[in-house]
Protein backbone atom coordinates (compact mmCIF):
# COMPACT_ATOMS: atom_id res chain seq x y z
CA UNK A 1 0.00 0.00 0.00
CA UNK A 2 1.30 3.44 -0.91
CA UNK A 3 0.45 6.15 1.62
CA UNK A 4 0.44 9.85 0.84
CA UNK A 5 -0.10 12.29 3.72
CA UNK A 6 -0.86 15.85 2.60
CA UNK A 7 1.49 18.39 4.02
CA UNK A 8 -0.06 21.73 3.16
CA UNK A 9 -0.95 24.66 5.41
CA UNK A 10 -4.35 25.18 3.71
CA UNK A 11 -5.32 21.58 4.45
CA UNK A 12 -4.13 21.86 8.07
CA UNK A 13 -6.06 25.12 8.48
CA UNK A 14 -9.30 23.60 7.16
CA UNK A 15 -8.82 20.47 9.30
CA UNK A 16 -8.35 22.66 12.37
CA UNK A 17 -11.74 24.30 11.82
CA UNK A 18 -13.29 20.89 11.13
CA UNK A 19 -11.97 19.51 14.44
CA UNK A 20 -13.42 22.39 16.47
CA UNK A 21 -16.49 21.10 18.30
CA UNK A 22 -18.16 24.50 17.84
CA UNK A 23 -18.07 24.30 14.04
CA UNK A 24 -21.69 23.88 12.91
CA UNK A 25 -22.86 21.31 10.34
CA UNK A 26 -23.21 23.70 7.34
CA UNK A 27 -19.58 24.84 7.71
CA UNK A 28 -18.44 21.28 8.47
CA UNK A 29 -20.08 20.12 5.22
CA UNK A 30 -18.57 22.82 3.03
CA UNK A 31 -15.09 22.32 4.55
CA UNK A 32 -15.33 18.56 3.96
CA UNK A 33 -16.11 19.25 0.31
CA UNK A 34 -13.22 21.71 -0.04
CA UNK A 35 -10.79 19.31 1.65
CA UNK A 36 -11.62 16.39 -0.59
CA UNK A 37 -11.11 18.53 -3.68
CA UNK A 38 -7.63 19.43 -2.43
CA UNK A 39 -6.81 15.78 -1.63
CA UNK A 40 -8.30 14.57 -4.91
CA UNK A 41 -5.61 16.47 -6.77
CA UNK A 42 -3.01 14.05 -5.37
CA UNK A 43 -5.34 11.03 -5.43
CA UNK A 44 -5.98 11.37 -9.17
CA UNK A 45 -2.33 11.84 -10.11
CA UNK A 46 -2.33 8.36 -11.73
CA UNK A 47 -5.82 8.50 -13.22
CA UNK A 48 -5.81 6.54 -16.47
CA UNK A 49 -5.76 8.67 -19.59
CA UNK A 50 -5.46 8.26 -23.34
CA UNK A 51 -3.96 10.51 -25.96
CA UNK A 52 -6.46 12.48 -28.05
CA UNK A 53 -6.02 14.73 -31.02
CA UNK A 54 -7.80 18.08 -30.99
CA UNK A 55 -7.89 21.24 -33.04
CA UNK A 56 -7.23 24.52 -31.33
CA UNK A 57 -8.22 27.71 -33.19
CA UNK A 58 -4.59 27.82 -34.33
CA UNK A 59 -3.47 24.27 -35.08
CA UNK A 60 -3.88 20.56 -34.46
CA UNK A 61 -2.35 19.17 -31.28
CA UNK A 62 -2.51 16.21 -28.94
CA UNK A 63 -3.70 16.17 -25.34
CA UNK A 64 -5.07 13.74 -22.74
CA UNK A 65 -8.58 12.55 -21.94
CA UNK A 66 -9.76 10.30 -19.09
CA UNK A 67 -9.84 6.83 -20.62
CA UNK A 68 -12.59 4.20 -20.65
CA UNK A 69 -13.89 2.49 -18.57
CA UNK A 70 -14.60 5.63 -16.58
CA UNK A 71 -13.27 5.76 -13.00
CA UNK A 72 -15.70 4.76 -10.26
CA UNK A 73 -16.09 6.91 -7.15
CA UNK A 74 -17.44 5.05 -4.10
CA UNK A 75 -18.47 7.06 -1.04
CA UNK A 76 -18.95 4.92 2.09
CA UNK A 77 -22.29 5.94 3.61
CA UNK A 78 -23.02 7.92 5.61
CA UNK A 79 -20.01 10.11 6.21
CA UNK A 80 -18.36 9.45 2.83
CA UNK A 81 -21.34 11.07 1.15
CA UNK A 82 -20.10 14.40 2.48
CA UNK A 83 -17.02 13.97 0.28
CA UNK A 84 -18.80 13.09 -2.97
CA UNK A 85 -19.49 16.55 -4.42
CA UNK A 86 -15.92 17.70 -3.81
CA UNK A 87 -14.61 14.62 -5.64
CA UNK A 88 -16.87 14.71 -8.68
CA UNK A 89 -16.13 18.41 -9.12
CA UNK A 90 -12.60 17.35 -9.99
CA UNK A 91 -13.59 14.16 -11.84
CA UNK A 92 -16.95 15.04 -13.45
CA UNK A 93 -17.00 12.11 -15.88
CA UNK A 94 -16.64 9.49 -13.12
CA UNK A 95 -19.44 7.07 -12.31
CA UNK A 96 -20.61 6.78 -8.70
CA UNK A 97 -21.36 3.59 -6.75
CA UNK A 98 -22.49 3.39 -3.13
CA UNK A 99 -21.55 1.25 -0.14
CA UNK A 100 -23.41 1.65 3.15
CA UNK A 101 -21.37 0.51 6.13
CA UNK A 102 -21.94 0.81 9.85
CA UNK A 103 -19.34 0.05 12.49
CA UNK A 104 -20.53 -1.91 15.52
CA UNK A 105 -19.57 0.42 18.36
CA UNK A 106 -18.80 -2.53 20.72
CA UNK A 107 -16.78 -4.85 18.49
CA UNK A 108 -15.73 -2.26 15.85
CA UNK A 109 -16.70 -4.84 13.19
CA UNK A 110 -18.09 -3.19 10.03
CA UNK A 111 -21.48 -4.28 8.69
CA UNK A 112 -22.49 -3.64 5.09
CA UNK A 113 -26.14 -2.55 4.95
CA UNK A 114 -26.37 -1.21 1.39
CA UNK A 115 -24.60 -1.76 -1.88
CA UNK A 116 -25.19 -0.21 -5.31
CA UNK A 117 -22.18 -1.00 -7.46
CA UNK A 118 -21.63 -2.47 -10.93
CA UNK A 119 -21.43 -6.32 -10.75
CA UNK A 120 -18.22 -6.36 -12.76
CA UNK A 121 -15.47 -3.91 -11.90
CA UNK A 122 -12.82 -5.53 -14.12
CA UNK A 123 -10.35 -2.95 -15.32
CA UNK A 124 -11.97 -0.18 -13.27
CA UNK A 125 -10.00 2.37 -11.33
CA UNK A 126 -11.88 3.01 -8.06
CA UNK A 127 -11.74 5.95 -5.65
CA UNK A 128 -13.17 5.23 -2.20
CA UNK A 129 -14.24 8.12 0.02
CA UNK A 130 -14.51 8.01 3.82
CA UNK A 131 -13.46 10.90 6.07
CA UNK A 132 -12.36 8.64 8.95
CA UNK A 133 -9.88 5.74 9.02
CA UNK A 134 -10.05 4.58 12.65
CA UNK A 135 -9.53 0.81 13.21
CA UNK A 136 -9.49 0.36 9.41
CA UNK A 137 -12.29 -2.24 9.50
CA UNK A 138 -14.76 -0.29 7.34
CA UNK A 139 -12.30 0.84 4.69
CA UNK A 140 -10.63 -2.58 4.64
CA UNK A 141 -13.98 -4.29 4.02
CA UNK A 142 -14.93 -1.73 1.34
CA UNK A 143 -11.66 -2.20 -0.53
CA UNK A 144 -11.99 -6.00 -0.33
CA UNK A 145 -15.50 -5.70 -1.74
CA UNK A 146 -14.18 -3.77 -4.78
CA UNK A 147 -11.31 -6.21 -5.44
CA UNK A 148 -13.74 -9.16 -5.12
CA UNK A 149 -15.80 -7.53 -7.90
CA UNK A 150 -12.73 -7.34 -10.15
CA UNK A 151 -11.31 -3.85 -9.52
CA UNK A 152 -7.55 -3.82 -10.06
CA UNK A 153 -6.61 -0.40 -8.73
CA UNK A 154 -8.11 1.28 -5.65
CA UNK A 155 -7.31 4.68 -4.17
CA UNK A 156 -8.85 5.64 -0.82
CA UNK A 157 -9.18 9.23 0.37
CA UNK A 158 -9.63 9.97 4.10
CA UNK A 159 -9.44 13.26 5.95
CA UNK A 160 -8.16 11.82 9.25
CA UNK A 161 -6.48 8.52 10.10
CA UNK A 162 -5.24 6.81 13.24
CA UNK A 163 -1.82 5.11 12.96
CA UNK A 164 -3.53 1.85 14.08
CA UNK A 165 -5.93 2.07 11.13
CA UNK A 166 -3.17 2.71 8.60
CA UNK A 167 -1.26 -0.34 9.92
CA UNK A 168 -4.40 -2.52 9.85
CA UNK A 169 -5.21 -1.46 6.28
CA UNK A 170 -1.65 -2.24 5.23
CA UNK A 171 -2.19 -5.85 6.40
CA UNK A 172 -5.71 -6.17 4.99
CA UNK A 173 -4.62 -5.04 1.51
CA UNK A 174 -1.32 -6.91 1.31
CA UNK A 175 -0.38 -7.76 -2.28
CA UNK A 176 -2.97 -5.38 -3.75
CA UNK A 177 -2.46 -2.16 -5.67
CA UNK A 178 -3.84 0.32 -3.12
CA UNK A 179 -3.06 4.00 -2.64
CA UNK A 180 -4.15 5.82 0.51
CA UNK A 181 -4.35 9.62 0.46
CA UNK A 182 -4.75 11.27 3.88
CA UNK A 183 -5.29 14.79 5.13
CA UNK A 184 -3.30 13.91 8.24
CA UNK A 185 -2.44 11.08 10.64
CA UNK A 186 -3.53 11.73 14.23
CA UNK A 187 -2.03 10.44 17.49
CA UNK A 188 -3.99 7.30 18.31
CA UNK A 189 -7.33 5.59 18.88
CA UNK A 190 -9.06 5.82 22.24
CA UNK A 191 -10.77 2.88 24.03
CA UNK A 192 -14.01 3.61 22.13
CA UNK A 193 -12.26 3.36 18.76
CA UNK A 194 -12.37 7.13 18.22
CA UNK A 195 -9.51 8.99 16.62
CA UNK A 196 -7.60 11.27 19.05
CA UNK A 197 -7.59 14.26 18.79
CA UNK A 198 -9.91 13.60 15.83
CA UNK A 199 -13.14 15.44 15.18
CA UNK A 200 -15.72 13.20 16.84
CA UNK A 201 -18.32 11.27 14.86
CA UNK A 202 -18.02 12.47 11.27
CA UNK A 203 -21.49 11.22 10.23
CA UNK A 204 -23.17 12.99 13.14
CA UNK A 205 -21.26 16.20 12.54
CA UNK A 206 -22.24 16.19 8.86
CA UNK A 207 -25.85 15.08 9.18
CA UNK A 208 -26.83 15.17 12.88
CA UNK A 209 -27.58 12.32 15.29
CA UNK A 210 -29.44 9.33 13.82
C1 LIG B 1 -17.46 5.94 10.60
C2 LIG B 1 -16.58 6.43 9.48
C3 LIG B 1 -15.99 5.16 8.92
C4 LIG B 1 -15.85 4.30 10.15
C5 LIG B 1 -14.42 4.33 10.59
O1 LIG B 1 -18.67 5.48 10.09
O2 LIG B 1 -17.25 7.20 8.52
O3 LIG B 1 -16.81 4.53 7.95
O4 LIG B 1 -16.69 4.88 11.17
O5 LIG B 1 -14.19 3.43 11.62
P1 LIG B 1 -13.30 2.11 11.41
O6 LIG B 1 -12.07 2.53 10.67
O7 LIG B 1 -13.01 1.70 12.82
O8 LIG B 1 -14.09 1.09 10.67
P2 LIG B 1 -19.84 4.93 11.03
O9 LIG B 1 -19.77 3.45 11.15
O10 LIG B 1 -19.87 5.72 12.31
O11 LIG B 1 -21.15 5.24 10.18
P3 LIG B 1 -21.75 6.65 9.67
O12 LIG B 1 -20.86 7.13 8.56
O13 LIG B 1 -23.11 6.26 9.19
O14 LIG B 1 -21.79 7.61 10.83
N1 LIG C 1 -15.78 7.11 13.22
C1 LIG C 1 -15.88 8.46 13.37
O1 LIG C 1 -16.80 9.09 12.81
N2 LIG C 1 -14.97 9.08 14.14
C2 LIG C 1 -13.95 8.43 14.73
O2 LIG C 1 -13.14 9.07 15.42
C3 LIG C 1 -13.88 7.03 14.57
C4 LIG C 1 -14.79 6.40 13.80
mmCIF file of C-alpha atoms and ligand atoms in Angstrom:
data_model
loop_
_atom_site.group_PDB
_atom_site.id
_atom_site.type_symbol
_atom_site.label_atom_id
_atom_site.label_comp_id
_atom_site.label_asym_id
_atom_site.label_seq_id
_atom_site.Cartn_x
_atom_site.Cartn_y
_atom_site.Cartn_z
ATOM 1 C CA UNK A 1 0.000 0.000 0.000
ATOM 2 C CA UNK A 2 1.299 3.435 -0.913
ATOM 3 C CA UNK A 3 0.450 6.151 1.620
ATOM 4 C CA UNK A 4 0.439 9.855 0.844
ATOM 5 C CA UNK A 5 -0.101 12.294 3.718
ATOM 6 C CA UNK A 6 -0.862 15.846 2.598
ATOM 7 C CA UNK A 7 1.493 18.395 4.016
ATOM 8 C CA UNK A 8 -0.063 21.728 3.161
ATOM 9 C CA UNK A 9 -0.954 24.663 5.410
ATOM 10 C CA UNK A 10 -4.347 25.180 3.706
ATOM 11 C CA UNK A 11 -5.322 21.578 4.454
ATOM 12 C CA UNK A 12 -4.130 21.855 8.075
ATOM 13 C CA UNK A 13 -6.063 25.118 8.480
ATOM 14 C CA UNK A 14 -9.298 23.600 7.163
ATOM 15 C CA UNK A 15 -8.820 20.466 9.302
ATOM 16 C CA UNK A 16 -8.346 22.660 12.368
ATOM 17 C CA UNK A 17 -11.744 24.305 11.816
ATOM 18 C CA UNK A 18 -13.292 20.887 11.128
ATOM 19 C CA UNK A 19 -11.969 19.511 14.435
ATOM 20 C CA UNK A 20 -13.416 22.390 16.471
ATOM 21 C CA UNK A 21 -16.490 21.101 18.296
ATOM 22 C CA UNK A 22 -18.158 24.500 17.838
ATOM 23 C CA UNK A 23 -18.070 24.302 14.035
ATOM 24 C CA UNK A 24 -21.692 23.879 12.913
ATOM 25 C CA UNK A 25 -22.861 21.311 10.337
ATOM 26 C CA UNK A 26 -23.208 23.703 7.341
ATOM 27 C CA UNK A 27 -19.580 24.844 7.710
ATOM 28 C CA UNK A 28 -18.441 21.282 8.469
ATOM 29 C CA UNK A 29 -20.077 20.116 5.218
ATOM 30 C CA UNK A 30 -18.566 22.819 3.033
ATOM 31 C CA UNK A 31 -15.089 22.316 4.547
ATOM 32 C CA UNK A 32 -15.333 18.559 3.963
ATOM 33 C CA UNK A 33 -16.108 19.250 0.313
ATOM 34 C CA UNK A 34 -13.217 21.706 -0.041
ATOM 35 C CA UNK A 35 -10.791 19.311 1.654
ATOM 36 C CA UNK A 36 -11.617 16.385 -0.588
ATOM 37 C CA UNK A 37 -11.112 18.534 -3.676
ATOM 38 C CA UNK A 38 -7.630 19.432 -2.431
ATOM 39 C CA UNK A 39 -6.811 15.780 -1.628
ATOM 40 C CA UNK A 40 -8.302 14.571 -4.912
ATOM 41 C CA UNK A 41 -5.605 16.465 -6.771
ATOM 42 C CA UNK A 42 -3.008 14.045 -5.370
ATOM 43 C CA UNK A 43 -5.336 11.031 -5.426
ATOM 44 C CA UNK A 44 -5.976 11.374 -9.172
ATOM 45 C CA UNK A 45 -2.326 11.836 -10.109
ATOM 46 C CA UNK A 46 -2.333 8.359 -11.728
ATOM 47 C CA UNK A 47 -5.816 8.502 -13.223
ATOM 48 C CA UNK A 48 -5.812 6.542 -16.473
ATOM 49 C CA UNK A 49 -5.756 8.673 -19.593
ATOM 50 C CA UNK A 50 -5.456 8.258 -23.343
ATOM 51 C CA UNK A 51 -3.958 10.509 -25.957
ATOM 52 C CA UNK A 52 -6.458 12.479 -28.047
ATOM 53 C CA UNK A 53 -6.020 14.727 -31.022
ATOM 54 C CA UNK A 54 -7.800 18.085 -30.992
ATOM 55 C CA UNK A 55 -7.893 21.235 -33.042
ATOM 56 C CA UNK A 56 -7.230 24.525 -31.330
ATOM 57 C CA UNK A 57 -8.225 27.712 -33.188
ATOM 58 C CA UNK A 58 -4.591 27.823 -34.332
ATOM 59 C CA UNK A 59 -3.468 24.274 -35.083
ATOM 60 C CA UNK A 60 -3.884 20.565 -34.462
ATOM 61 C CA UNK A 61 -2.348 19.169 -31.281
ATOM 62 C CA UNK A 62 -2.508 16.206 -28.939
ATOM 63 C CA UNK A 63 -3.698 16.170 -25.343
ATOM 64 C CA UNK A 64 -5.068 13.741 -22.741
ATOM 65 C CA UNK A 65 -8.580 12.548 -21.941
ATOM 66 C CA UNK A 66 -9.762 10.305 -19.092
ATOM 67 C CA UNK A 67 -9.838 6.830 -20.616
ATOM 68 C CA UNK A 68 -12.594 4.204 -20.651
ATOM 69 C CA UNK A 69 -13.889 2.491 -18.572
ATOM 70 C CA UNK A 70 -14.596 5.626 -16.582
ATOM 71 C CA UNK A 71 -13.272 5.757 -13.000
ATOM 72 C CA UNK A 72 -15.703 4.757 -10.265
ATOM 73 C CA UNK A 73 -16.095 6.912 -7.149
ATOM 74 C CA UNK A 74 -17.439 5.050 -4.102
ATOM 75 C CA UNK A 75 -18.475 7.061 -1.037
ATOM 76 C CA UNK A 76 -18.946 4.923 2.090
ATOM 77 C CA UNK A 77 -22.293 5.942 3.610
ATOM 78 C CA UNK A 78 -23.020 7.921 5.610
ATOM 79 C CA UNK A 79 -20.013 10.105 6.213
ATOM 80 C CA UNK A 80 -18.358 9.446 2.830
ATOM 81 C CA UNK A 81 -21.344 11.067 1.149
ATOM 82 C CA UNK A 82 -20.101 14.396 2.479
ATOM 83 C CA UNK A 83 -17.023 13.973 0.275
ATOM 84 C CA UNK A 84 -18.800 13.090 -2.971
ATOM 85 C CA UNK A 85 -19.490 16.546 -4.419
ATOM 86 C CA UNK A 86 -15.925 17.698 -3.813
ATOM 87 C CA UNK A 87 -14.606 14.615 -5.636
ATOM 88 C CA UNK A 88 -16.872 14.711 -8.676
ATOM 89 C CA UNK A 89 -16.128 18.405 -9.119
ATOM 90 C CA UNK A 90 -12.598 17.349 -9.993
ATOM 91 C CA UNK A 91 -13.594 14.156 -11.838
ATOM 92 C CA UNK A 92 -16.950 15.044 -13.447
ATOM 93 C CA UNK A 93 -16.998 12.110 -15.876
ATOM 94 C CA UNK A 94 -16.637 9.485 -13.115
ATOM 95 C CA UNK A 95 -19.437 7.071 -12.307
ATOM 96 C CA UNK A 96 -20.606 6.778 -8.705
ATOM 97 C CA UNK A 97 -21.358 3.589 -6.751
ATOM 98 C CA UNK A 98 -22.487 3.394 -3.131
ATOM 99 C CA UNK A 99 -21.552 1.248 -0.144
ATOM 100 C CA UNK A 100 -23.414 1.649 3.151
ATOM 101 C CA UNK A 101 -21.365 0.506 6.128
ATOM 102 C CA UNK A 102 -21.936 0.809 9.846
ATOM 103 C CA UNK A 103 -19.343 0.054 12.486
ATOM 104 C CA UNK A 104 -20.529 -1.908 15.517
ATOM 105 C CA UNK A 105 -19.565 0.424 18.355
ATOM 106 C CA UNK A 106 -18.799 -2.526 20.724
ATOM 107 C CA UNK A 107 -16.777 -4.846 18.491
ATOM 108 C CA UNK A 108 -15.727 -2.263 15.846
ATOM 109 C CA UNK A 109 -16.697 -4.840 13.192
ATOM 110 C CA UNK A 110 -18.090 -3.192 10.030
ATOM 111 C CA UNK A 111 -21.477 -4.278 8.695
ATOM 112 C CA UNK A 112 -22.489 -3.637 5.086
ATOM 113 C CA UNK A 113 -26.138 -2.545 4.952
ATOM 114 C CA UNK A 114 -26.368 -1.212 1.390
ATOM 115 C CA UNK A 115 -24.599 -1.756 -1.884
ATOM 116 C CA UNK A 116 -25.188 -0.212 -5.309
ATOM 117 C CA UNK A 117 -22.182 -1.003 -7.460
ATOM 118 C CA UNK A 118 -21.626 -2.474 -10.925
ATOM 119 C CA UNK A 119 -21.427 -6.317 -10.752
ATOM 120 C CA UNK A 120 -18.225 -6.361 -12.758
ATOM 121 C CA UNK A 121 -15.469 -3.910 -11.896
ATOM 122 C CA UNK A 122 -12.822 -5.527 -14.122
ATOM 123 C CA UNK A 123 -10.350 -2.947 -15.320
ATOM 124 C CA UNK A 124 -11.973 -0.175 -13.272
ATOM 125 C CA UNK A 125 -10.004 2.366 -11.327
ATOM 126 C CA UNK A 126 -11.882 3.008 -8.058
ATOM 127 C CA UNK A 127 -11.736 5.949 -5.649
ATOM 128 C CA UNK A 128 -13.167 5.229 -2.196
ATOM 129 C CA UNK A 129 -14.240 8.121 0.024
ATOM 130 C CA UNK A 130 -14.505 8.012 3.820
ATOM 131 C CA UNK A 131 -13.459 10.903 6.070
ATOM 132 C CA UNK A 132 -12.363 8.638 8.955
ATOM 133 C CA UNK A 133 -9.877 5.738 9.024
ATOM 134 C CA UNK A 134 -10.046 4.582 12.649
ATOM 135 C CA UNK A 135 -9.534 0.810 13.206
ATOM 136 C CA UNK A 136 -9.493 0.356 9.408
ATOM 137 C CA UNK A 137 -12.288 -2.235 9.500
ATOM 138 C CA UNK A 138 -14.763 -0.291 7.345
ATOM 139 C CA UNK A 139 -12.295 0.838 4.694
ATOM 140 C CA UNK A 140 -10.634 -2.585 4.635
ATOM 141 C CA UNK A 141 -13.984 -4.286 4.016
ATOM 142 C CA UNK A 142 -14.930 -1.728 1.343
ATOM 143 C CA UNK A 143 -11.656 -2.200 -0.526
ATOM 144 C CA UNK A 144 -11.985 -6.005 -0.330
ATOM 145 C CA UNK A 145 -15.502 -5.696 -1.744
ATOM 146 C CA UNK A 146 -14.184 -3.770 -4.776
ATOM 147 C CA UNK A 147 -11.314 -6.209 -5.435
ATOM 148 C CA UNK A 148 -13.739 -9.156 -5.125
ATOM 149 C CA UNK A 149 -15.800 -7.525 -7.905
ATOM 150 C CA UNK A 150 -12.726 -7.339 -10.154
ATOM 151 C CA UNK A 151 -11.308 -3.854 -9.515
ATOM 152 C CA UNK A 152 -7.548 -3.817 -10.057
ATOM 153 C CA UNK A 153 -6.610 -0.399 -8.734
ATOM 154 C CA UNK A 154 -8.106 1.276 -5.647
ATOM 155 C CA UNK A 155 -7.312 4.680 -4.172
ATOM 156 C CA UNK A 156 -8.853 5.640 -0.823
ATOM 157 C CA UNK A 157 -9.175 9.233 0.369
ATOM 158 C CA UNK A 158 -9.626 9.971 4.098
ATOM 159 C CA UNK A 159 -9.440 13.261 5.946
ATOM 160 C CA UNK A 160 -8.162 11.820 9.245
ATOM 161 C CA UNK A 161 -6.483 8.516 10.096
ATOM 162 C CA UNK A 162 -5.243 6.811 13.241
ATOM 163 C CA UNK A 163 -1.824 5.106 12.958
ATOM 164 C CA UNK A 164 -3.529 1.854 14.080
ATOM 165 C CA UNK A 165 -5.930 2.071 11.126
ATOM 166 C CA UNK A 166 -3.171 2.706 8.597
ATOM 167 C CA UNK A 167 -1.262 -0.343 9.918
ATOM 168 C CA UNK A 168 -4.397 -2.519 9.850
ATOM 169 C CA UNK A 169 -5.212 -1.459 6.282
ATOM 170 C CA UNK A 170 -1.649 -2.241 5.234
ATOM 171 C CA UNK A 171 -2.185 -5.847 6.399
ATOM 172 C CA UNK A 172 -5.712 -6.175 4.987
ATOM 173 C CA UNK A 173 -4.624 -5.038 1.512
ATOM 174 C CA UNK A 174 -1.318 -6.912 1.313
ATOM 175 C CA UNK A 175 -0.383 -7.756 -2.285
ATOM 176 C CA UNK A 176 -2.972 -5.382 -3.753
ATOM 177 C CA UNK A 177 -2.459 -2.157 -5.674
ATOM 178 C CA UNK A 178 -3.843 0.322 -3.124
ATOM 179 C CA UNK A 179 -3.062 3.998 -2.641
ATOM 180 C CA UNK A 180 -4.145 5.822 0.511
ATOM 181 C CA UNK A 181 -4.350 9.618 0.459
ATOM 182 C CA UNK A 182 -4.746 11.268 3.884
ATOM 183 C CA UNK A 183 -5.293 14.787 5.131
ATOM 184 C CA UNK A 184 -3.295 13.907 8.240
ATOM 185 C CA UNK A 185 -2.442 11.082 10.641
ATOM 186 C CA UNK A 186 -3.528 11.732 14.229
ATOM 187 C CA UNK A 187 -2.027 10.443 17.490
ATOM 188 C CA UNK A 188 -3.995 7.295 18.315
ATOM 189 C CA UNK A 189 -7.333 5.586 18.881
ATOM 190 C CA UNK A 190 -9.065 5.824 22.239
ATOM 191 C CA UNK A 191 -10.768 2.885 24.026
ATOM 192 C CA UNK A 192 -14.008 3.610 22.128
ATOM 193 C CA UNK A 193 -12.264 3.356 18.756
ATOM 194 C CA UNK A 194 -12.372 7.129 18.224
ATOM 195 C CA UNK A 195 -9.505 8.994 16.617
ATOM 196 C CA UNK A 196 -7.600 11.275 19.046
ATOM 197 C CA UNK A 197 -7.592 14.261 18.787
ATOM 198 C CA UNK A 198 -9.912 13.603 15.830
ATOM 199 C CA UNK A 199 -13.144 15.445 15.184
ATOM 200 C CA UNK A 200 -15.719 13.197 16.840
ATOM 201 C CA UNK A 201 -18.323 11.269 14.860
ATOM 202 C CA UNK A 202 -18.022 12.470 11.274
ATOM 203 C CA UNK A 203 -21.495 11.217 10.227
ATOM 204 C CA UNK A 204 -23.167 12.992 13.142
ATOM 205 C CA UNK A 205 -21.257 16.198 12.541
ATOM 206 C CA UNK A 206 -22.238 16.189 8.857
ATOM 207 C CA UNK A 207 -25.847 15.079 9.182
ATOM 208 C CA UNK A 208 -26.835 15.166 12.876
ATOM 209 C CA UNK A 209 -27.583 12.317 15.288
ATOM 210 C CA UNK A 210 -29.442 9.332 13.825
HETATM 211 C C1 LIG B 1 -17.458 5.935 10.595
HETATM 212 C C2 LIG B 1 -16.576 6.434 9.482
HETATM 213 C C3 LIG B 1 -15.986 5.163 8.917
HETATM 214 C C4 LIG B 1 -15.848 4.304 10.151
HETATM 215 C C5 LIG B 1 -14.415 4.335 10.593
HETATM 216 O O1 LIG B 1 -18.667 5.484 10.093
HETATM 217 O O2 LIG B 1 -17.247 7.202 8.524
HETATM 218 O O3 LIG B 1 -16.811 4.533 7.947
HETATM 219 O O4 LIG B 1 -16.689 4.879 11.170
HETATM 220 O O5 LIG B 1 -14.188 3.428 11.616
HETATM 221 P P1 LIG B 1 -13.299 2.114 11.412
HETATM 222 O O6 LIG B 1 -12.067 2.527 10.669
HETATM 223 O O7 LIG B 1 -13.011 1.704 12.822
HETATM 224 O O8 LIG B 1 -14.093 1.092 10.665
HETATM 225 P P2 LIG B 1 -19.843 4.934 11.034
HETATM 226 O O9 LIG B 1 -19.766 3.446 11.146
HETATM 227 O O10 LIG B 1 -19.873 5.716 12.309
HETATM 228 O O11 LIG B 1 -21.145 5.241 10.175
HETATM 229 P P3 LIG B 1 -21.752 6.654 9.673
HETATM 230 O O12 LIG B 1 -20.860 7.133 8.558
HETATM 231 O O13 LIG B 1 -23.109 6.264 9.193
HETATM 232 O O14 LIG B 1 -21.790 7.606 10.827
HETATM 233 N N1 LIG B 2 -15.782 7.109 13.218
HETATM 234 C C1 LIG B 2 -15.885 8.461 13.369
HETATM 235 O O1 LIG B 2 -16.803 9.093 12.814
HETATM 236 N N2 LIG B 2 -14.966 9.078 14.136
HETATM 237 C C2 LIG B 2 -13.953 8.435 14.733
HETATM 238 O O2 LIG B 2 -13.137 9.072 15.415
HETATM 239 C C3 LIG B 2 -13.878 7.034 14.573
HETATM 240 C C4 LIG B 2 -14.786 6.400 13.796
#
